Tab-separated table of C-alpha atoms and ligand atoms in Angstrom:
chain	number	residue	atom	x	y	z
A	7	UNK	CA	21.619	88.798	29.099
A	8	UNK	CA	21.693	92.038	30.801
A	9	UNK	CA	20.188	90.457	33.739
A	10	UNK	CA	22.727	88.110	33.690
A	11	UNK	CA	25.266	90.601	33.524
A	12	UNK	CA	23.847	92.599	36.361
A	13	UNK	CA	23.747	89.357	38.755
A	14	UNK	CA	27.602	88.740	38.028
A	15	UNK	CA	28.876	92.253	38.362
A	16	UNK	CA	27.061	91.951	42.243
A	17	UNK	CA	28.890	88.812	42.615
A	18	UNK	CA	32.139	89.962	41.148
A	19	UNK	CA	31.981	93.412	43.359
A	20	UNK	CA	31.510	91.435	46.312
A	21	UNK	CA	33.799	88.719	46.315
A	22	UNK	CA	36.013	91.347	44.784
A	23	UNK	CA	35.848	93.506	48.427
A	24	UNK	CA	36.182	90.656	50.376
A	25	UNK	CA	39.862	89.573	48.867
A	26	UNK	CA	42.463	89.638	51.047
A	27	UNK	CA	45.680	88.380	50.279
A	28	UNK	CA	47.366	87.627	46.394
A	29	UNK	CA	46.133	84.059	46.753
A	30	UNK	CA	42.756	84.782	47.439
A	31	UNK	CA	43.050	87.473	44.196
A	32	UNK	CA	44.352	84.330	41.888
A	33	UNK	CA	41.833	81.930	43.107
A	34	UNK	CA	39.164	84.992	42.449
A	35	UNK	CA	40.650	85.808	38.929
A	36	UNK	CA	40.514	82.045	37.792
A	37	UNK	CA	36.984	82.174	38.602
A	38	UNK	CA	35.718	84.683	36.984
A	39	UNK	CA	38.048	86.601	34.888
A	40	UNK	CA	40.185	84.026	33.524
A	41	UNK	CA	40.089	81.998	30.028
A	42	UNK	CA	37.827	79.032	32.023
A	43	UNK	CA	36.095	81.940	34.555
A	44	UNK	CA	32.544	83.014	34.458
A	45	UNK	CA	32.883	86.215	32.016
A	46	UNK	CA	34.084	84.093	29.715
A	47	UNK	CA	31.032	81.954	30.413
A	48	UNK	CA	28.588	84.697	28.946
A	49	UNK	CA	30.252	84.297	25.421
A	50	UNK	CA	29.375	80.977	25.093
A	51	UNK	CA	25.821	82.517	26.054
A	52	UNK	CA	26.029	84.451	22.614
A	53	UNK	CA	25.336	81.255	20.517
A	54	UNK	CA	21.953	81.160	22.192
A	55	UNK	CA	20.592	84.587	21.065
A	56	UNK	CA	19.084	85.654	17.909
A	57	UNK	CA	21.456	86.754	15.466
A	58	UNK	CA	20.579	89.903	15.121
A	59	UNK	CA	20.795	90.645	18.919
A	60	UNK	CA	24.857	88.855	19.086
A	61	UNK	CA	26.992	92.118	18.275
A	62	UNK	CA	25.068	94.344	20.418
A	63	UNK	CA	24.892	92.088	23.492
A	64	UNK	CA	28.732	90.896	22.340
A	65	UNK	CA	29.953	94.604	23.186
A	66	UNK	CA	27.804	94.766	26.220
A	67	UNK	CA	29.902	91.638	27.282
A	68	UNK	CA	32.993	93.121	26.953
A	69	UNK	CA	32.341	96.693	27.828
A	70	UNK	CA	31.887	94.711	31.144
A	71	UNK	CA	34.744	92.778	31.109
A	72	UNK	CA	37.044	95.530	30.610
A	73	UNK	CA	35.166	96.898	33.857
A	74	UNK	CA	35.517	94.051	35.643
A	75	UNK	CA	39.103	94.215	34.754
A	76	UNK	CA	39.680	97.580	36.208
A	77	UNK	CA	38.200	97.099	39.286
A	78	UNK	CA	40.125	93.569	39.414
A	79	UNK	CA	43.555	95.937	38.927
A	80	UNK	CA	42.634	98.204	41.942
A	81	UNK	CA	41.936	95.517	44.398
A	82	UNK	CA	45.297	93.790	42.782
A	83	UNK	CA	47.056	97.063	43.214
A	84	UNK	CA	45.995	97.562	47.190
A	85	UNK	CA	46.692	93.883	47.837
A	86	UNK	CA	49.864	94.274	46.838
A	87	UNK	CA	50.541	97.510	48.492
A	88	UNK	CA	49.093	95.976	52.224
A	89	UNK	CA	51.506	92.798	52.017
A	90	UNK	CA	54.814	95.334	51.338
A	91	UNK	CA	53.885	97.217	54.113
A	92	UNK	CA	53.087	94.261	55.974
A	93	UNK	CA	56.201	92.891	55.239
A	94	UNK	CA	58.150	95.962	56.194
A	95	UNK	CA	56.663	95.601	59.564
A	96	UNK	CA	58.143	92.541	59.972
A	97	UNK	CA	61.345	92.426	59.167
A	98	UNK	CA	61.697	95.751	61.068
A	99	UNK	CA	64.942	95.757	62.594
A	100	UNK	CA	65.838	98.249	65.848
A	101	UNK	CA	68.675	99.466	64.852
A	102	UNK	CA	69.291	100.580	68.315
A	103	UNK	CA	69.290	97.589	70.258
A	104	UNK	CA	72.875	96.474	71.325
A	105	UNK	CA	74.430	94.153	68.652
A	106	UNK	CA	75.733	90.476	69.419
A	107	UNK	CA	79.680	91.067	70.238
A	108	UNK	CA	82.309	88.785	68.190
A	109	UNK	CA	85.344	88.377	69.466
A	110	UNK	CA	87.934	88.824	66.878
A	111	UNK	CA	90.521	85.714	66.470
A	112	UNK	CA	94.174	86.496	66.471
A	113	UNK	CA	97.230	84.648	65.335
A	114	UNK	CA	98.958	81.868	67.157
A	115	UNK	CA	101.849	82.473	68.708
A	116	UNK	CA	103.580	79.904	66.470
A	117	UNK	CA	102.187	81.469	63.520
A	118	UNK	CA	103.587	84.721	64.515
A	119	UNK	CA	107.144	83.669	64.984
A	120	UNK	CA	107.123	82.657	61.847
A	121	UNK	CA	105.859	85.245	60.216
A	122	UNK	CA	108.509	87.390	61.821
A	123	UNK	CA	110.998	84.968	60.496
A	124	UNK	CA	110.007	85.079	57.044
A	125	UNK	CA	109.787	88.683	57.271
A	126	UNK	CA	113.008	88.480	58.296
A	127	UNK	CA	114.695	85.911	55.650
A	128	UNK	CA	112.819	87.338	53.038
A	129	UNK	CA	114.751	90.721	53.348
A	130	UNK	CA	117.870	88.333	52.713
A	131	UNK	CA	116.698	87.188	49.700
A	132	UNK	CA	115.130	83.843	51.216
A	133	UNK	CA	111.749	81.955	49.442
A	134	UNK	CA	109.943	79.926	51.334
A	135	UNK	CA	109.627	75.932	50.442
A	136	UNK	CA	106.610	73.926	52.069
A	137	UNK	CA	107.144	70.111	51.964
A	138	UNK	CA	104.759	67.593	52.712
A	139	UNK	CA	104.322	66.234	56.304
A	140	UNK	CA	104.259	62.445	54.989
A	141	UNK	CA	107.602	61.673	53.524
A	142	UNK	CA	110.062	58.478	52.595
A	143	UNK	CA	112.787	57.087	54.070
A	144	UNK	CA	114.762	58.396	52.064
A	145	UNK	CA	114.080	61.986	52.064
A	146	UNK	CA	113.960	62.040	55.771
A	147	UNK	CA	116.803	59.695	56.594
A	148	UNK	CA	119.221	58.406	54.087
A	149	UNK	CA	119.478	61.528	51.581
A	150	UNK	CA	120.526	63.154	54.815
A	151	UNK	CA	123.911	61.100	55.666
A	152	UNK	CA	121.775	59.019	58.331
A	153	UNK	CA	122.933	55.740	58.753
A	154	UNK	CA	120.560	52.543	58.666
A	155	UNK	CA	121.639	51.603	62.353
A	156	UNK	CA	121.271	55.660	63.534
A	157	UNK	CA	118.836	55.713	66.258
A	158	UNK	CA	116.642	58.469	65.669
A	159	UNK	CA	115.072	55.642	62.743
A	160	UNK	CA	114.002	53.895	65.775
A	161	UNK	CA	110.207	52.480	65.652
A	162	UNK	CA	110.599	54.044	69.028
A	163	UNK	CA	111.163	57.397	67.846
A	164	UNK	CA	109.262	57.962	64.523
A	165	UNK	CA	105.692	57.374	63.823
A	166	UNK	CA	105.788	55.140	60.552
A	167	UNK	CA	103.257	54.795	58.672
A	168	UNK	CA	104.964	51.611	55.882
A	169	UNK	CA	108.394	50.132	55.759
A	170	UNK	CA	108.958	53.384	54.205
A	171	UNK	CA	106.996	56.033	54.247
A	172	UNK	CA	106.225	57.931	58.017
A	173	UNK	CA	105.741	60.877	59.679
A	174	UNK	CA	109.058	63.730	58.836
A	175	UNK	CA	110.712	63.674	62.170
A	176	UNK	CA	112.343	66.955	60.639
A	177	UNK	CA	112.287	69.414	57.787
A	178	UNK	CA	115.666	68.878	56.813
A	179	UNK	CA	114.189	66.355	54.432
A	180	UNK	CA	113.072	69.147	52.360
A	181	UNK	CA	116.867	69.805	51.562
A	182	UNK	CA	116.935	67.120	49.366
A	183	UNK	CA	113.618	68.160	47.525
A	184	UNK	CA	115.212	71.236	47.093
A	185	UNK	CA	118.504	70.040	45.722
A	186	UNK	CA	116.305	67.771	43.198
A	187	UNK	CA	113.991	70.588	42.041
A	188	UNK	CA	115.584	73.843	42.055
A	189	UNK	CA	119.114	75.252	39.984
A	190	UNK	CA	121.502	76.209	42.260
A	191	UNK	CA	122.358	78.741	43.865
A	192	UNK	CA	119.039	79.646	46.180
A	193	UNK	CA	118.096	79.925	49.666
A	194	UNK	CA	115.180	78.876	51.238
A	195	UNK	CA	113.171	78.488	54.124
A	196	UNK	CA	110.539	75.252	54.898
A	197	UNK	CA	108.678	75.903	57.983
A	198	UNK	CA	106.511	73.065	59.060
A	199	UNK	CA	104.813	70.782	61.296
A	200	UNK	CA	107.491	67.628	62.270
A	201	UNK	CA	106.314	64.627	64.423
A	202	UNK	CA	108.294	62.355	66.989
A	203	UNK	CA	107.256	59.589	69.528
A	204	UNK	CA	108.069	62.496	72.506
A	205	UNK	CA	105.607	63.816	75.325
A	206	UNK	CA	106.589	66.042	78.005
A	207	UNK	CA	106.820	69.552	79.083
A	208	UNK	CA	109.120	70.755	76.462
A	209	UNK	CA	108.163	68.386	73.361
A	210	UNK	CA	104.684	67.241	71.980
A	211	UNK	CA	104.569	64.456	69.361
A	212	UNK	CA	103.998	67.202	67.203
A	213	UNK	CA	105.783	70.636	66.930
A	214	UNK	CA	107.095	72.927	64.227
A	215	UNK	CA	110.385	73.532	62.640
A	216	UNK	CA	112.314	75.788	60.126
A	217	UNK	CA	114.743	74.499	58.318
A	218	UNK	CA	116.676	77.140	56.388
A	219	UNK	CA	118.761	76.087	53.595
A	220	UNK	CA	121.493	78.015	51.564
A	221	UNK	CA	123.199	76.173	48.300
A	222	UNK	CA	125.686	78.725	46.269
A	223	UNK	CA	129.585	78.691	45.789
A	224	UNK	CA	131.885	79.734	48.723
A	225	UNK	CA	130.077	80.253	51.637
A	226	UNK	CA	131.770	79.383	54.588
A	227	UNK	CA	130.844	78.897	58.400
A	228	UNK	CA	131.193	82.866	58.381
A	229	UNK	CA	128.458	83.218	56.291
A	230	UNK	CA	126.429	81.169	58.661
A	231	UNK	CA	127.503	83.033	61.970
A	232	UNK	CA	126.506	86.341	59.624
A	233	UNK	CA	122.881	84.804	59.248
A	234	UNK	CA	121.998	83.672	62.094
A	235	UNK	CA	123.209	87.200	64.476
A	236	UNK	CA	121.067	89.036	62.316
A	237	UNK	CA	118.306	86.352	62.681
A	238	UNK	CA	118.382	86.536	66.427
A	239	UNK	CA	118.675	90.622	66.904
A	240	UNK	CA	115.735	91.279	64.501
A	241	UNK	CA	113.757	88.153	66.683
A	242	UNK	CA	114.727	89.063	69.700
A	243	UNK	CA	116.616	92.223	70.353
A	244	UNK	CA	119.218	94.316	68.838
A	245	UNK	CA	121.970	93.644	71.266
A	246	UNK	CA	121.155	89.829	71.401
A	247	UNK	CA	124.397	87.995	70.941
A	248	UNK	CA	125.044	84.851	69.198
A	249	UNK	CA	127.530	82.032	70.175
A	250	UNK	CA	128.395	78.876	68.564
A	251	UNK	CA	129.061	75.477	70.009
A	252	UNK	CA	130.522	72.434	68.096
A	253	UNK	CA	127.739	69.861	67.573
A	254	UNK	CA	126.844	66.594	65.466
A	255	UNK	CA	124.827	66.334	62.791
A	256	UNK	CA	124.543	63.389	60.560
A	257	UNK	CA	123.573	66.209	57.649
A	258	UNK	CA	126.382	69.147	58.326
A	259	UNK	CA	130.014	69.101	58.851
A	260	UNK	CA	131.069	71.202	60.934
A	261	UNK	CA	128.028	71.007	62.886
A	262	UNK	CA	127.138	73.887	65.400
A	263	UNK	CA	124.580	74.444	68.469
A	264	UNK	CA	123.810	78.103	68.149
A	265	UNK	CA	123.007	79.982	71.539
A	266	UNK	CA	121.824	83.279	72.161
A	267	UNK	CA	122.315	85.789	74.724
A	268	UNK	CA	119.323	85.125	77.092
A	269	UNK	CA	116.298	87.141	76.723
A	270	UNK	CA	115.342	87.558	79.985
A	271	UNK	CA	118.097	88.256	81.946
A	272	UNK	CA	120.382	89.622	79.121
A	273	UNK	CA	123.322	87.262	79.601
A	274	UNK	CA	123.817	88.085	83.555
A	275	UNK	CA	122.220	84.745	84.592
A	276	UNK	CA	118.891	83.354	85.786
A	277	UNK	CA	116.656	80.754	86.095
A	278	UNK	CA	115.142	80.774	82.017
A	279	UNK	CA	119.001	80.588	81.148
A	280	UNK	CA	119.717	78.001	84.644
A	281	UNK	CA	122.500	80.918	85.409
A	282	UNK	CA	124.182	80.764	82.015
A	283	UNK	CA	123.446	83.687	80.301
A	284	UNK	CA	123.077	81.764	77.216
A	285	UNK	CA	119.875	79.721	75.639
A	286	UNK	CA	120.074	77.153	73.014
A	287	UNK	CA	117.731	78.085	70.212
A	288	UNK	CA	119.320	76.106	67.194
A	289	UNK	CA	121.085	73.206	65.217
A	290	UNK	CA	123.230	74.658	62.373
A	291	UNK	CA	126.104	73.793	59.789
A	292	UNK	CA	127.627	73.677	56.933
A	293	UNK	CA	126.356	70.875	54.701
A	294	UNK	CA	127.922	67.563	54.318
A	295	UNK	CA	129.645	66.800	51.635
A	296	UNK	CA	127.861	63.438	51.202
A	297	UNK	CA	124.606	65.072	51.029
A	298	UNK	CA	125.305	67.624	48.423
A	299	UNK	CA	126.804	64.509	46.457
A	300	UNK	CA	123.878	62.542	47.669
A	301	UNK	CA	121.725	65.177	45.565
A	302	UNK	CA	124.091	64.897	42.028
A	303	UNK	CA	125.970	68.277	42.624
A	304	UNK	CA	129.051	68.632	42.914
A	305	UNK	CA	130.853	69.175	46.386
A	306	UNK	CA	134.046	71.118	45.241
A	307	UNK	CA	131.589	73.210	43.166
A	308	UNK	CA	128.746	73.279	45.737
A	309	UNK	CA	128.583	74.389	49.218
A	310	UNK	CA	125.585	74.801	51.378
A	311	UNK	CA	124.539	76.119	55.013
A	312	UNK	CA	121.838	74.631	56.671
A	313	UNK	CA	120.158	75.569	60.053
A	314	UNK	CA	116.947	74.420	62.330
A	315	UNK	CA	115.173	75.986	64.241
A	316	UNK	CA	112.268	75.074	66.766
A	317	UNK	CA	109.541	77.494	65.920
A	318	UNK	CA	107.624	76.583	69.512
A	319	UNK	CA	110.714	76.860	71.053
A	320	UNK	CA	110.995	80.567	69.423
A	321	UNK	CA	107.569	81.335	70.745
A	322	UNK	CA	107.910	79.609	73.930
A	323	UNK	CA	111.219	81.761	75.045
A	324	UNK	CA	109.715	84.892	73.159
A	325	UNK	CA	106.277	85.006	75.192
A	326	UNK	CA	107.375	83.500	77.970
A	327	UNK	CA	105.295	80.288	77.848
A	328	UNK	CA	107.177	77.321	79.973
A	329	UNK	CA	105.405	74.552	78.950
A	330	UNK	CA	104.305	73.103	75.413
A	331	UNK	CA	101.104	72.337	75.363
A	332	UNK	CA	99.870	75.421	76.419
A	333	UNK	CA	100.826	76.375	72.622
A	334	UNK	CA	99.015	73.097	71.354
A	335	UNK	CA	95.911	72.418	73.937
A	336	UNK	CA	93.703	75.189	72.511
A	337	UNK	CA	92.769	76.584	75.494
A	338	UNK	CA	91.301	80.189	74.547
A	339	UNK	CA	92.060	81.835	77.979
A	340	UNK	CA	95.753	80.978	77.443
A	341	UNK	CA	95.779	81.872	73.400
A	342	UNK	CA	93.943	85.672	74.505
A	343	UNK	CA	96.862	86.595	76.441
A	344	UNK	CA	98.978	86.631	72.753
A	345	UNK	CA	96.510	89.005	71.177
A	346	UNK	CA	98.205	91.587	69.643
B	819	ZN	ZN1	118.936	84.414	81.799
């Protein structure tokens, strides 16, 4: 037995030196200190021996194993100790080499006009609605005091998806919504993207509008003008003057264009302005009758301003950007240029 013993422990000391990763040290430790290894082997050795001799040579047997153990734990222990370091060495990382530059991403220009305009309503008391871009007929068209025979419900002009849903050629539609979900009074705004069969240099098929919509008792044309000055010196600048001009609209009656002093030259004349002074920059009125009835309120309780505004058309006079789909192609050398 002791021979035995001897022979192993030269085995176990060599193969024990010659480890040199974890796996190696499992494979070694199934072999011959595990349950199945060849320590465990001796015991079954024991049966063998005279009786007398077992306890003696049993302690011998694991007065070695426990040494065998030991020297296993070392060899575990510095195994372990050379892969951390190892490790460590490899994922160094120079912290003094250059780093990879990212260019930070800044807001669209269409995205900042309107967060200046809701900045701007919401210190009037304004929430904003957001409708859905796919809407009915009836939201878009008829709700709104637009006859069946009115030709902006040309095929030619509307993308339509059925008989009667399509595309919202407008957010006015989300006047209606507003009239069927919310108590009177309010006043919101519904910013959004709006699509028509159009393609130029001043309209893409798809473009952005704010509709801004006031329902409450007694307010007047007044109120409107009132609005929309301080609208246009907080967008533009503080002596920015505001004019109106007697429009249609199947929706409002009376029906205004609203023009501003121009930006550029400040009302003297020149070529942004085509030696006017003034720029269009929105549809406005006060709301039809027939649309606030339309919407099961009453009229002679009810009145309402409503107003539209082209946000690209905002962002195109604001930056100076003279065509469209400069805003809309993506391209990042023209974006940069609006970085803040
Ligand atoms: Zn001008």
């Amino acid at each position: 037995m002791l021979q035995k013993i001897e022979e192993l422990r030269g085995q176990i000391r060599d193969r024990l030196t010659a480890v040199k990763s974890s796996d190696e040290l499992k494979e070694f430790f199934t072999k011959y200190l595990g349950s199945k290894g060849a320590v465990s082997d001796l015991m079954k050795e024991l049966g063998k021996l005279d009786k007398s001799e077992r306890p003696a040579a049993g302690k011998l047997i694991n007065d070695f194993k426990n040494e065998m153990m030991e020297d296993f734990k070392r060899v575990e222990a510095d195994v372990a100790n050379r892969e951390r370091a190892a490790k460590y060495e490899r994922e160094a990382v120079d912290i003094t080499m250059p780093a990879e530059m990212r260019e930070p991403g800044a807001l669209h220009p269409v995205t900042m006009v309107f967060n200046q305009l809701a900045d701007i309503f919401a210190g009037m008391g304004f929430t904003v609605y957001e409708g859905t871009e796919i809407e009915d007929d009836y939201h878009n068209f008829t709700a709104l005091n637009t006859p069946q025979d009115h030709p902006a419900r040309d095929k030619q002009d509307t993308f339509y998806i059925t008989e009667d849903l399509l595309l919202r050629t407008q957010t006015s539609g989300g006047q209606i919504h507003c009239m069927e979900t919310m108590e009177p009074p309010f006043k919101v705004i519904m910013p959004g993207r709006v699509f028509r069969c159009d393609d130029d240099a001043t309209h893409s098929p798809m473009f952005h509008q704010m509709e801004g919509f006031v329902i409450d008792k007694n307010v007047s044309l007044s109120d409107l003008h009132g609005l929309l000055d301080k609208l246009a010196k907080a967008m533009f600048s503080p002596d920015t003057k505001t004019r109106f001009r007697p429009s249609f609209f199947p929706f409002t009656e009376p029906s205004v264009e609203v023009d501003i002093s121009c930006c550029e030259c400040g009302g003297k004349g020149c070529r942004l302005c085509k030696g006017t002074g003034w720029i269009e920059i929105l549809g406005a009125g006060v709301v039809n009758r027939n649309v606030i009835r339309n919407c099961g309120l009453d009229p002679d309780e009810w009145t309402g301003l409503a107003f539209g505004a082209g946000l690209d058309r905002i962002a195109m006079l604001k930056y100076g950007v003279n065509n469209i789909h400069i805003l809309f192609d993506g391209d990042k050398r023209a974006l940069e240029q609006f970085r803040k």
